CSV table of C-alpha atoms in Angstrom, one decimal:
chain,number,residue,atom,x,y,z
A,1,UNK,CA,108.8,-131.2,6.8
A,2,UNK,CA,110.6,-133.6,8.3
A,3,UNK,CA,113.3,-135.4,6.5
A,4,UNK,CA,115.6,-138.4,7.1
A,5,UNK,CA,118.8,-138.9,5.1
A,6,UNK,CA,120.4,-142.3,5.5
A,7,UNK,CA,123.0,-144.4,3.5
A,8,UNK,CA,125.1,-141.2,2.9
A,9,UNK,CA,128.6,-140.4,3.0
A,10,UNK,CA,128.6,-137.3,4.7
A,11,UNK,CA,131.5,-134.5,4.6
A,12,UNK,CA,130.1,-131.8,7.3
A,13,UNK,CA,132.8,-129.5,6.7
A,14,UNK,CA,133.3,-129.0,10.5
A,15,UNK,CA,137.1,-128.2,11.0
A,16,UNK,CA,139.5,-132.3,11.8
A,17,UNK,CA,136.5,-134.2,10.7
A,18,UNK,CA,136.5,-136.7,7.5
A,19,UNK,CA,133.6,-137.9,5.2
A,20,UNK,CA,132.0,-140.8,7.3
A,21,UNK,CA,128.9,-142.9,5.9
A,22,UNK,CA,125.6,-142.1,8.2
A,23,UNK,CA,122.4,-140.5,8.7
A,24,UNK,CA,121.2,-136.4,8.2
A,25,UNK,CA,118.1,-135.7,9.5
A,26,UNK,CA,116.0,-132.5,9.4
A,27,UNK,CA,113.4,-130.9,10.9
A,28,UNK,CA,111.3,-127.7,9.6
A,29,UNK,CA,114.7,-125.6,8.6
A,30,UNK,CA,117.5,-127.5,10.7
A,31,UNK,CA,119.2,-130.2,11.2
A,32,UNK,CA,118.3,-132.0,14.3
A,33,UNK,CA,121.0,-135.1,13.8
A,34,UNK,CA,124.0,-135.7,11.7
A,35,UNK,CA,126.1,-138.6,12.4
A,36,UNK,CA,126.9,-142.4,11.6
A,37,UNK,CA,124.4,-145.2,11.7
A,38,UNK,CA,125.4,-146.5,15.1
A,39,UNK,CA,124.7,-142.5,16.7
A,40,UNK,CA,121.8,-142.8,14.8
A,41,UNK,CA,120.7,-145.7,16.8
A,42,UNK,CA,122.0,-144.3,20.5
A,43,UNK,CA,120.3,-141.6,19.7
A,44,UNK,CA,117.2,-143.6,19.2
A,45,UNK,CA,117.7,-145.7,22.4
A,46,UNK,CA,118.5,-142.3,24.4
A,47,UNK,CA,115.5,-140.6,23.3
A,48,UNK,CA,112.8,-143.4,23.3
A,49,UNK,CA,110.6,-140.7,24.4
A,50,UNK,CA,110.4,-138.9,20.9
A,51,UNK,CA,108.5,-139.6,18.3
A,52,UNK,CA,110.5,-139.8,14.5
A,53,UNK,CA,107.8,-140.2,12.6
A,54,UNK,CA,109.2,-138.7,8.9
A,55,UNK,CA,107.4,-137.3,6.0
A,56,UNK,CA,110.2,-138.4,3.7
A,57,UNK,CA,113.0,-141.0,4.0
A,58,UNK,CA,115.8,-140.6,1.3
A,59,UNK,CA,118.1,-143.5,0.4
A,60,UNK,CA,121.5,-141.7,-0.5
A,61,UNK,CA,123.0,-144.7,-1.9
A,62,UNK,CA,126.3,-143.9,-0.5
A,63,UNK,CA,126.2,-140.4,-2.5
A,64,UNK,CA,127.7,-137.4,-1.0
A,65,UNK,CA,125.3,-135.3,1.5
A,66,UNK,CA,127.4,-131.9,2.2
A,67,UNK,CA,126.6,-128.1,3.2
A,68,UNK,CA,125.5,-126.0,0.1
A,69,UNK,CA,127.9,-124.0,-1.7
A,70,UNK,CA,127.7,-119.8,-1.3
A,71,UNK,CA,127.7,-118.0,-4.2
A,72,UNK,CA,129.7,-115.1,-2.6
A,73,UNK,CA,129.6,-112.2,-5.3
A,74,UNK,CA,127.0,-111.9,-8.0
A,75,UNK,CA,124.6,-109.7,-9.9
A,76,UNK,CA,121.7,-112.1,-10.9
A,77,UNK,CA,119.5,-109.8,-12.9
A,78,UNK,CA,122.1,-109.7,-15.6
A,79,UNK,CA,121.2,-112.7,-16.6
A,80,UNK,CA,119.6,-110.2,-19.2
A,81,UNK,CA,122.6,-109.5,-20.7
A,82,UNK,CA,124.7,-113.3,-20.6
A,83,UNK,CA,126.5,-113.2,-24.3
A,84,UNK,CA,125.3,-109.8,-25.3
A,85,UNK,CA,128.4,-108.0,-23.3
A,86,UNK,CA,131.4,-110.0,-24.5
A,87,UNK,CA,134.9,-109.5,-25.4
A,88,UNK,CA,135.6,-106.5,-24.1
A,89,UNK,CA,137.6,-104.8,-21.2
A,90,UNK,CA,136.0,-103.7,-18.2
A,91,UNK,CA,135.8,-100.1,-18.3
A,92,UNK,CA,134.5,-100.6,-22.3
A,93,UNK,CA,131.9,-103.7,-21.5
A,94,UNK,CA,130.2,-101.2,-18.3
A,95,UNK,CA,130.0,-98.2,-20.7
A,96,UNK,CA,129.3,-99.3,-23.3
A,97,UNK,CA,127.1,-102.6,-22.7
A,98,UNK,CA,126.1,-102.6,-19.3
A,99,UNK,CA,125.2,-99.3,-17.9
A,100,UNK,CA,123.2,-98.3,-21.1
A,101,UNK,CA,120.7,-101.5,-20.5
A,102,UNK,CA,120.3,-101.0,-17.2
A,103,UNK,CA,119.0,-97.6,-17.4
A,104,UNK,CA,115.7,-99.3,-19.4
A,105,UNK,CA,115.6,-102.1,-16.7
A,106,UNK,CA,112.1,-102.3,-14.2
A,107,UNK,CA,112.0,-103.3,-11.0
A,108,UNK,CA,110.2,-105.8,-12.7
A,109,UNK,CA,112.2,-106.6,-15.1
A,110,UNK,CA,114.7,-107.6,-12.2
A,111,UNK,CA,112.1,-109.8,-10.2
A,112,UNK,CA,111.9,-111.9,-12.9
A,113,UNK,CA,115.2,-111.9,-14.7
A,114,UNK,CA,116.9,-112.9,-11.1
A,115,UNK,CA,114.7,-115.8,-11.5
A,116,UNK,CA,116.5,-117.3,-14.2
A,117,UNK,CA,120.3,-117.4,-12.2
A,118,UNK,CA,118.5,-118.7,-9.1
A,119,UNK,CA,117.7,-121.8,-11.0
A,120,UNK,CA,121.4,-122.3,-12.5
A,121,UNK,CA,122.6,-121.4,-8.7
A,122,UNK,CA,120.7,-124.8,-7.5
A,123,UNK,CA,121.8,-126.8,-10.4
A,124,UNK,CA,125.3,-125.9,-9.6
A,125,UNK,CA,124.2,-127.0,-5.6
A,126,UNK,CA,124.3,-123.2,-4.4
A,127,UNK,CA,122.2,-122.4,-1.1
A,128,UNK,CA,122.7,-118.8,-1.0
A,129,UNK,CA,124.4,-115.7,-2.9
A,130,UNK,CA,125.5,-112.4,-2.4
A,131,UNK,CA,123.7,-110.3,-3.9
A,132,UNK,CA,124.2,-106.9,-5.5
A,133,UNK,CA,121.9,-104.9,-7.8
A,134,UNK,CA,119.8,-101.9,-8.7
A,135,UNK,CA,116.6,-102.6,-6.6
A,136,UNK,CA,117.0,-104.5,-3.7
A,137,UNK,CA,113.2,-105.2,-2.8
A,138,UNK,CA,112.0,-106.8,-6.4
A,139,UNK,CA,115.5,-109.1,-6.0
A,140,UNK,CA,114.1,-109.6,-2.6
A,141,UNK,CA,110.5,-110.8,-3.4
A,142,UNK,CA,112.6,-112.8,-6.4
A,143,UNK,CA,114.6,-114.8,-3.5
A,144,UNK,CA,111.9,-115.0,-0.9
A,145,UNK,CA,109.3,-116.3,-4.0
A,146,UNK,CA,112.0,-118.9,-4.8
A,147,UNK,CA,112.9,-120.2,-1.2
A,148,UNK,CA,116.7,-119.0,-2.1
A,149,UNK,CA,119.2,-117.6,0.5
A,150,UNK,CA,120.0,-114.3,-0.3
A,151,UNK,CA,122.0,-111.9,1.8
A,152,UNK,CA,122.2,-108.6,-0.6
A,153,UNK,CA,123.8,-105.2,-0.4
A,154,UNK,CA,123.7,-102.0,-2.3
A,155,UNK,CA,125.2,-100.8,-5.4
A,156,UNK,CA,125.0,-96.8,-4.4
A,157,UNK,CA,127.3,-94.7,-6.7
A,158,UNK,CA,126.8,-91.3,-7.6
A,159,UNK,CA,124.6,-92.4,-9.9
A,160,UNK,CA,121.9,-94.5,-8.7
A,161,UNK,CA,120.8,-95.2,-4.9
A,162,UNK,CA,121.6,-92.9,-2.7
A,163,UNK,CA,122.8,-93.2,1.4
A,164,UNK,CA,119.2,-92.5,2.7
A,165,UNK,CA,118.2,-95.5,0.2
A,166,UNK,CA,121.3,-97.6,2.1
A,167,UNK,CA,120.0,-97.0,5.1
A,168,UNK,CA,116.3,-98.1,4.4
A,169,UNK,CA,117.6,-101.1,2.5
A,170,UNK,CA,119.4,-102.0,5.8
A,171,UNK,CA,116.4,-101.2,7.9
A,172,UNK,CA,113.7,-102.6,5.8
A,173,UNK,CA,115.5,-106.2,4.4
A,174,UNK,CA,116.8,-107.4,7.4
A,175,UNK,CA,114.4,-109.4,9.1
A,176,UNK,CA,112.2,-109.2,6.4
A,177,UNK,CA,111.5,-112.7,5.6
A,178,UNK,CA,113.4,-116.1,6.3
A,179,UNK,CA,115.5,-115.9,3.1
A,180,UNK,CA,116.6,-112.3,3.5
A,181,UNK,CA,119.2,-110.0,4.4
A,182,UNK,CA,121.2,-107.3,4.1
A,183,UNK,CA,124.5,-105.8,4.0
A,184,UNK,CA,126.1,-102.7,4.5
A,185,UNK,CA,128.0,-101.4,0.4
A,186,UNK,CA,128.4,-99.5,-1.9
A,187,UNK,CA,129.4,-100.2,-5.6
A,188,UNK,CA,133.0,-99.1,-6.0
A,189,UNK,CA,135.5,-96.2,-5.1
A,190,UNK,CA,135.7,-95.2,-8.5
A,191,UNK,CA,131.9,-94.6,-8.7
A,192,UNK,CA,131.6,-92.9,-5.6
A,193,UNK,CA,133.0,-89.5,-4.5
A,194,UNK,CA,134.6,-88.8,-1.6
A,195,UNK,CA,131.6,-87.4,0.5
A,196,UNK,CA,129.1,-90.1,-0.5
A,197,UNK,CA,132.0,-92.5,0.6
A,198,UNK,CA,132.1,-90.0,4.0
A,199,UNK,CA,128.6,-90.3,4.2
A,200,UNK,CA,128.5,-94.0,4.1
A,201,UNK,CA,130.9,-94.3,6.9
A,202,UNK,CA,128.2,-92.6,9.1
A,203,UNK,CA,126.1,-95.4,8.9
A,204,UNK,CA,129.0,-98.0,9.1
A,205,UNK,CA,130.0,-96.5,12.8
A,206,UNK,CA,125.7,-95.7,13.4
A,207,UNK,CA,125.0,-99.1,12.7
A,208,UNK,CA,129.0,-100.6,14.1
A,209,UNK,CA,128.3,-102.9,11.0
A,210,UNK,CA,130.6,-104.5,8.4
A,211,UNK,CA,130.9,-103.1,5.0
A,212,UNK,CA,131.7,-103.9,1.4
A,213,UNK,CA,132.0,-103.4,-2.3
A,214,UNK,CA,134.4,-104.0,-5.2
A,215,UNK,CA,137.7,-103.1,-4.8
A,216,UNK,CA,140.9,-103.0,-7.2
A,217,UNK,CA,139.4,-105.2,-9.6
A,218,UNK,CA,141.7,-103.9,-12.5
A,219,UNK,CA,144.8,-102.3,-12.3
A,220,UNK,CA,143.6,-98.6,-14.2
A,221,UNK,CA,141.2,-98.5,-10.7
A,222,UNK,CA,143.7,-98.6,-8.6
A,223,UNK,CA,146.1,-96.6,-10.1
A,224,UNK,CA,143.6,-93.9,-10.5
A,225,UNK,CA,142.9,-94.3,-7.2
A,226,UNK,CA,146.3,-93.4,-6.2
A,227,UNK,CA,145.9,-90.4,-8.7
A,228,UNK,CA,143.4,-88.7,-7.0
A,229,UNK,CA,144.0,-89.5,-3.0
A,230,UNK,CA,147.9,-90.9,-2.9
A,231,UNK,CA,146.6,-93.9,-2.0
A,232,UNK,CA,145.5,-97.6,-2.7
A,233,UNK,CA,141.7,-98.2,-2.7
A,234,UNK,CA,142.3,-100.1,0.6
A,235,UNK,CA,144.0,-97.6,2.0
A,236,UNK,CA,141.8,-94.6,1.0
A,237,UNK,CA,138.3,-96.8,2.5
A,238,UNK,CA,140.2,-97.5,5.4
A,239,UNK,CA,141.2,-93.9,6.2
A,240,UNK,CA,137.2,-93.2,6.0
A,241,UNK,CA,136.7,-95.6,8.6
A,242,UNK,CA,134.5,-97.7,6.2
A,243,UNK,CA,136.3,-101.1,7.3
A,244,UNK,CA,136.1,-100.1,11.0
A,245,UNK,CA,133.9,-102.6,11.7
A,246,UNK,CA,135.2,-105.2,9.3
A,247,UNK,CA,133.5,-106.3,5.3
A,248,UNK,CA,135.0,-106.9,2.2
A,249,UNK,CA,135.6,-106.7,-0.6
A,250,UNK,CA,134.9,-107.9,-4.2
A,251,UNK,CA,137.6,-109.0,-6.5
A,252,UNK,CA,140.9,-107.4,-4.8
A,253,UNK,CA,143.5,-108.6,-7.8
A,254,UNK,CA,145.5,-105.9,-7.5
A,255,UNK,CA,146.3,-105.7,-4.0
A,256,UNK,CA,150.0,-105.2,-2.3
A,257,UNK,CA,151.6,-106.1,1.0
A,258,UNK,CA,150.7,-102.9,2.8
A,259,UNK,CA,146.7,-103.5,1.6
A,260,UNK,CA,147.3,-107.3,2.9
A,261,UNK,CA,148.1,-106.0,6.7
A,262,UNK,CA,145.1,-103.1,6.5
A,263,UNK,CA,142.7,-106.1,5.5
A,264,UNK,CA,144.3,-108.5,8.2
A,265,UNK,CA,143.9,-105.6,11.2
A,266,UNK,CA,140.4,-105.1,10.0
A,267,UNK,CA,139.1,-109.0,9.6
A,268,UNK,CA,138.6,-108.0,5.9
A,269,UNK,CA,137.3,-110.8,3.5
A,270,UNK,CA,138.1,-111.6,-0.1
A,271,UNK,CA,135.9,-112.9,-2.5
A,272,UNK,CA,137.5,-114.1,-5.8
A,273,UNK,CA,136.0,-114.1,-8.6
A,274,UNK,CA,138.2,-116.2,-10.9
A,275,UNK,CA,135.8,-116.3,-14.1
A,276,UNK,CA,134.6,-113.2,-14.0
A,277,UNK,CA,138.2,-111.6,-13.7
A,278,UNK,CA,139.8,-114.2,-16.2
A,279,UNK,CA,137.0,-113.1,-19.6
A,280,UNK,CA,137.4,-109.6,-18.6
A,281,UNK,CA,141.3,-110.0,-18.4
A,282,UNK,CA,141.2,-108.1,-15.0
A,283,UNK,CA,143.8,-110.3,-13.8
A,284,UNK,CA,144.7,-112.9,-10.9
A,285,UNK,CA,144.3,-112.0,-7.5
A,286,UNK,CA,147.3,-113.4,-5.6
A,287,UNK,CA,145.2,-116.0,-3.8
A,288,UNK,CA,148.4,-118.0,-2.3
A,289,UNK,CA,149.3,-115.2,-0.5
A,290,UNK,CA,145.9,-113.7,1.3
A,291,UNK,CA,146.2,-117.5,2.5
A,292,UNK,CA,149.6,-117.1,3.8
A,293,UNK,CA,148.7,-113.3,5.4
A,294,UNK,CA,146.0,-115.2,7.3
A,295,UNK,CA,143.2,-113.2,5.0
A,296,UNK,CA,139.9,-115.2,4.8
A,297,UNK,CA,138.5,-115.9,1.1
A,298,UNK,CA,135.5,-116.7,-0.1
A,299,UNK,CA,134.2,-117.1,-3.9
A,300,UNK,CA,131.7,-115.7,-6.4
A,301,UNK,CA,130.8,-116.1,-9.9
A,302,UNK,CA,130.1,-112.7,-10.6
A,303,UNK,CA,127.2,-111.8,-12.8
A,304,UNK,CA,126.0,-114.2,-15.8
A,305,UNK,CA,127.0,-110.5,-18.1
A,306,UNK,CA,130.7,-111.0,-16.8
A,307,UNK,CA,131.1,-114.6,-16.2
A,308,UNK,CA,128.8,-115.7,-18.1
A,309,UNK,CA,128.1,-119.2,-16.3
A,310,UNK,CA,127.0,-119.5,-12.5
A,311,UNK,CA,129.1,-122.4,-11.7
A,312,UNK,CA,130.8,-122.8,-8.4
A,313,UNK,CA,132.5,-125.9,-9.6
A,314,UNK,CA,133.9,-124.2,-12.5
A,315,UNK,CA,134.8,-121.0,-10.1
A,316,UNK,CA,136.6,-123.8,-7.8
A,317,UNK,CA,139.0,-124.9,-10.5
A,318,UNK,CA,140.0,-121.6,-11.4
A,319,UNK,CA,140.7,-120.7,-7.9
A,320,UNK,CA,143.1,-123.3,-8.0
A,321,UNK,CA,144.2,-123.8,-11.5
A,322,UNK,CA,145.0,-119.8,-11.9
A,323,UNK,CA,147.1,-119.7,-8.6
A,324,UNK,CA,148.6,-122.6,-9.3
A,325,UNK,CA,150.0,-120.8,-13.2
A,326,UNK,CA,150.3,-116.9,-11.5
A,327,UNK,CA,153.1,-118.9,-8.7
A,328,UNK,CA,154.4,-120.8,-11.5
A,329,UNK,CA,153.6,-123.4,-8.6
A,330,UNK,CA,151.9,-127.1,-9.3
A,331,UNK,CA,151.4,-127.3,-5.2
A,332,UNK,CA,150.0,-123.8,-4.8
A,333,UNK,CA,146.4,-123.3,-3.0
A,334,UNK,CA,145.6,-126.6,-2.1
A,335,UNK,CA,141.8,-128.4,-3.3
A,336,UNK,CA,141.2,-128.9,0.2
A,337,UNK,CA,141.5,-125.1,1.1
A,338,UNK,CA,139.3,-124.0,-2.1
A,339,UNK,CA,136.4,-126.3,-1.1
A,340,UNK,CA,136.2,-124.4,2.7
A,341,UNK,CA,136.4,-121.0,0.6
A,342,UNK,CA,133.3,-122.4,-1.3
A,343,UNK,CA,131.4,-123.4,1.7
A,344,UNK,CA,132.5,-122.1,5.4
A,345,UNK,CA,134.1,-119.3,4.3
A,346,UNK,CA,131.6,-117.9,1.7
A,347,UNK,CA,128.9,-118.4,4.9
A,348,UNK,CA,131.0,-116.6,7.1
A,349,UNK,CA,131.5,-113.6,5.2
A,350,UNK,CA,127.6,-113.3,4.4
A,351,UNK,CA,127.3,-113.7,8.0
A,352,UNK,CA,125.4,-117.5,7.5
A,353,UNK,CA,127.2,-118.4,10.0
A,354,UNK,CA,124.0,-121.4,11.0
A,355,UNK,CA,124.6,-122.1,7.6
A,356,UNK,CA,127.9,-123.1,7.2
A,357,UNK,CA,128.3,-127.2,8.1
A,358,UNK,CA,126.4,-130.2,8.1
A,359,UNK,CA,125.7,-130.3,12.4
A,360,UNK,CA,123.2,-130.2,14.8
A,361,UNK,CA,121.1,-126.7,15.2
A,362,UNK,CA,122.1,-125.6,11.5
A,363,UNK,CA,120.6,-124.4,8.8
A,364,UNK,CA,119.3,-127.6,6.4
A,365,UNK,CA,121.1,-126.1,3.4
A,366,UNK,CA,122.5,-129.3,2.1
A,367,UNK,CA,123.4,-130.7,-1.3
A,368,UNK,CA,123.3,-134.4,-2.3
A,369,UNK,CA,126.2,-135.1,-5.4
A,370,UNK,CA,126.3,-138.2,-7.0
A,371,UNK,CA,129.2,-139.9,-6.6
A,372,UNK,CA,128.3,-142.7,-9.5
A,373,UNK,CA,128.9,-140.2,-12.0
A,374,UNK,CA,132.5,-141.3,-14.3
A,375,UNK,CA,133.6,-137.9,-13.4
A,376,UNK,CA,133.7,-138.8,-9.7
A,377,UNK,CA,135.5,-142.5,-10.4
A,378,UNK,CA,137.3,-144.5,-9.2
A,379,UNK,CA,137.0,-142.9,-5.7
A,380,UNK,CA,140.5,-141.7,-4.1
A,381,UNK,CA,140.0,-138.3,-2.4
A,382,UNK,CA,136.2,-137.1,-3.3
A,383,UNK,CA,137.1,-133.5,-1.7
A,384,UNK,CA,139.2,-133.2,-4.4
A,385,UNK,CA,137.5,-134.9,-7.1
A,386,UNK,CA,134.7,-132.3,-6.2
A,387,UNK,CA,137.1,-129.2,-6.9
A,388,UNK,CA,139.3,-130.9,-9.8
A,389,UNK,CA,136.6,-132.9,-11.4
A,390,UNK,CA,133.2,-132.4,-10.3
A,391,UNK,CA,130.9,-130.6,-12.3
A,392,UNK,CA,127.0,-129.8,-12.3
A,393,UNK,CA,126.2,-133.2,-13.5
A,394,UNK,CA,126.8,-134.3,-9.8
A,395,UNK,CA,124.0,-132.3,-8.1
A,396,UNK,CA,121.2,-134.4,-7.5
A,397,UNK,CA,119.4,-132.2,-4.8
A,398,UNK,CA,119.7,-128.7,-3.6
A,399,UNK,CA,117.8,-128.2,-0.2
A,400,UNK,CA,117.4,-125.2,1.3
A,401,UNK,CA,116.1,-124.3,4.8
A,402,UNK,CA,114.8,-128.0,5.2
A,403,UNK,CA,113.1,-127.8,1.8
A,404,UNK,CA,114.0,-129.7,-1.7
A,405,UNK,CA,114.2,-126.8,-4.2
A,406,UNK,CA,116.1,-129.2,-6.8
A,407,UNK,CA,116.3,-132.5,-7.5
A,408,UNK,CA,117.1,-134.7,-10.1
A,409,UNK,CA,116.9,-132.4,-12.7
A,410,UNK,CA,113.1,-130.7,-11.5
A,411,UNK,CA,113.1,-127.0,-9.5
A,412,UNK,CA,110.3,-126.7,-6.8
A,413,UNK,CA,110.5,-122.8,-6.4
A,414,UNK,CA,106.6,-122.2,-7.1
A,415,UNK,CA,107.0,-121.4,-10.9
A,416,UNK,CA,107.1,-123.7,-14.2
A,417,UNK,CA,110.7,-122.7,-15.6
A,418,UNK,CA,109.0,-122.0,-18.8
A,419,UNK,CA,107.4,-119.6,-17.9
A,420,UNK,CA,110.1,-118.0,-16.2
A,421,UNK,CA,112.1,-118.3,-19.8
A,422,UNK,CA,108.6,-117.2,-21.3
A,423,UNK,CA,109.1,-113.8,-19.6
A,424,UNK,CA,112.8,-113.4,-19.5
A,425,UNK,CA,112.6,-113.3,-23.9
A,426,UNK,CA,109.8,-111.0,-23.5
A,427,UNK,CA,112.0,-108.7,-21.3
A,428,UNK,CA,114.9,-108.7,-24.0
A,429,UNK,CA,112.7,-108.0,-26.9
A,430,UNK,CA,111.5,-105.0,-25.3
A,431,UNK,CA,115.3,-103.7,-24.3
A,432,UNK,CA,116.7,-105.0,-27.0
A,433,UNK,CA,114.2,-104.8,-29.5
A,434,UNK,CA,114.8,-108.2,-31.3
C-alpha cells in the first residue's frame, strides 16, 4: 500500500521540532516523506523521475497525524479476568484471583482472549505493547493475526516457564514474523529463587542482551527483599549481573537514591504504571525524580485484571496528575515530558527504535486524532491538550506498519469483533462456570 497523508498538522516527536501542517506519505511499512506542503512539492520537482502513483489519499482536515503510542507494560490475556479481581491488595488479588485462573487457562484460551486488549490498544491509538504472559507463541500468532506490534518477554518464576523455555522464546520469536519480538525477563524477584535468577544471568551475558521484569512494585517486596539478601531488589539483580547489559524494569515505586545511581550506571528504564499501581494502592513511583537522575521512563497500562482499562490517555494523566499530588507540586513532571514517555521513550525501551517518530525510513506506525473534538477546543497547546484532555474519542485511525488497523470506529485485523467477544464469553463460562 501506498498512502498519502495531506492537510495534517503533524507533531513527529523528533527532539526541537514543533507541530507544522504538511504531508505523511507511506510506502509498504515506512514512511518515505514527512514534511510541509512546500517540501512536498521540492520533493516532487527533485524527483520528477518517480512515479507517486497512491492507492489511497487521506484528507486530514488539519487533524493531528503523530507516532503511535507504546503500550510499555501489559498482560493482555487477562482481559479474562477485567472486574472479576477487584478491590483487593496485591499479594491477596494474585493468590487469590489471579494465579488460581490461570492455572485452567489454554494456550488457546490466550490466543484469543489477547484479541480482545488488542482492539482497546488501537482505540486508545497504541502501535505496540509489551508483552508479558504465560505462553509466548499463542500471544505471538494473536499479534502477528492482528498486524499488532508486539515485543514480549517471559514470565519464568519457579513456577511456570523455565530458563531453557527463556532461551527458546528468545531464539524462536525473534525474527519470527514482522510484528514480533522478544525480550530477555523474568516475572519478579520474589517469584524467583536465587539460582533461577543465577541461571538467568547466563543467558543475559551468553546473549550480552538487556533484561527485565517487575521490580519493587509494593513496599512488602522490597522489604522482604532486604529480608532475605540485605539488599534492595535493584541491588540484589544487579549483583547477579542481570542489568549488565542494561533492561528494566516494571513498576519501581519503591525505589531510593542508591537504586536511582545502579539504574543510571546501567541505562536502566522505568515503566510506570500509574493505574495499575493507583487500584491496587501499590503506591506512586517518584517519577520527578528518575527525571531529575537522568533515568529514562516509559509507560504501561498494566493488565485489563489490574488496571482494568487500556488507556494510554488515561495512563498520561496519571503520570502527571499523581506526581504532581506525591511533590505536593502543581509544576511537577511537565505534559510535554509525559507525552515523549508515551511515545519515544516507550519505543526505545522495547527496542522500536524505527518506530519511534514521524520521519523518513520509519516505521508507518502513526495515529490520526481529531482535533474537532470539544475536548481538544479552543486550540492553545495540543501537546498538552493530548495529555490533560484528550481521550479515546480523539483516535480516528490507528496504522500500523503502513496498514489502517482502525479507523473511525471499524478494526481491520482479519476478524469480526463479534466473534472475537463470541469466544472470549465462551472462554469465561468454562473457567468461571457462569
Amino acid at each position: 500500500m501506498r498512502t498519502r497523508f495531506y492537510n495534517a498538522r503533524i507533531l513527529t516527536m523528533q527532539p526541537d521540532q514543533d507541530i507544522f501542517e504538511g504531508e505523511v506519505w507511506v510506502s509498504g511499512d515506512r514512511i518515505i516523506f514527512a514534511g510541509t506542503e512546500k517540501e512536498a512539492l521540492d520533493y516532487c520537482n527533485s524527483h520528477k523521475d518517480a512515479i507517486l502513483v497512491w492507492d489511497r489519499e487521506i484528507d486530514c482536515h488539519r487533524n493531528l497525524l503523530m507516532p503511535g503510542f507504546k503500550n510499555a507494560h501489559t498482560h493482555s490475556a487477562m482481559t479474562l479476568m477485567r472486574s472479576k479481581a477487584d478491590d483487593l491488595p496485591l499479594q491477596d488479588w494474585l493468590g487469590t484471583q489471579i494465579f488460581p485462573v490461570e492455572a485452567k487457562m489454554t494456550a488457546d484460551d490466550i490466543y484469543h482472549l489477547s484479541k480482545i486488549a488488542i482492539m482497546e490498544y488501537l482505540t486508545s491509538g497504541m502501535t505496540a505493547a509489551f508483552e508479558m504472559y504465560l505462553t509466548p507463541f499463542s500471544v505471538a500468532d494473536a499479534f502477528r493475526d492482528c498486524g499488532f506490534r508486539c515485543v514480549q518477554t517471559s514470565c519464568v518464576n519457579n513456577f511456570s516457564q523455565s530458563i531453557e523455555l527463556l532461551e527458546r522464546y528468545y531464539n524462536e520469536l525473534n525474527g519470527r514474523d514482522e510484528y514480533n519480538s522478544f525480550i530477555l525477563g523474568v516475572h519478579a524477584e520474589y517469584t524467583c529463587s536465587k539460582e533461577l535468577l543465577q541461571e538467568a544471568s547466563k543467558l543475559v551475558h551468553k546473549y550480552k542482551a538487556p533484561f527485565w521484569l517487575h521490580v519493587q512494585e509494593t513496599e512488602s517486596e522490597t522489604q522482604e527483599c532486604m529480608e532475605r539478601y540485605g539488599m534492595s531488589p535493584v541491588e540484589f539483580l544487579d549483583s547477579l549481573g542481570l542489568f549488565d547489559y542494561g533492561g528494566g524494569g516494571y513498576h519501581m515505586v519503591w525505589t531510593d537514591r542508591k537504586d536511582w545511581e545502579l539504574m543510571k550506571k546501567r541505562g536502566i528504564y522505568v515503566v510506570t504504571n500509574p493505574g495499575s499501581n493507583t487500584k491496587l494502592a501499590s503506591g506512586i513511583a517518584p517519577i520527578s525524580d528518575y527525571l531529575r537522575e537522568g533515568i529514562p521512563v516509559a509507560i504501561g497500562t498494566d493488565g485489563p485484571a489490574s488496571n482494568n482499562c487500556l488507556d494510554m490517555f488515561r495512563e498520561m494523566f496519571l503520570v502527571t496528575g499523581l506526581a504532581k499530588l506525591r511533590d505536593n507540586d502543581a509544576s511537577s513532571v511537565n505534559a510535554l515530558e509525559v507525552l515523549k514517555m508515551a511515545t519515544v521513550n516507550g519505543a526505545h525501551a522495547m527496542g522500536l527504535k524505527d518506530a519511534d517518530c514521524i520521519a523518513e525510513g520509519k516505521l508507518a506506525d502513526i495515529i490520526m486524532l481529531d482535533l474537532s473534538r470539544p475536548n481538544m477546543q479552543p486550540i492553545n497547546n495540543i501537546r498538552k491538550n493530548i495529555v490533560y484532555s484528550g481521550s479515546k474519542e480523539n483516535v480516528m485511525m490507528t496504522m500500523i506498519g503502513g496498514i489502517i488497523r482502525y479507523e473511525n470506529g471499524k478494526f481491520n485485523i482479519g476478524e469480526e469483533p463479534s466473534k472475537i467477544y463470541e469466544k472470549a464469553e465462551e472462554i469465561s463460562r468454562r473457567i468461571y462456570g457462569n
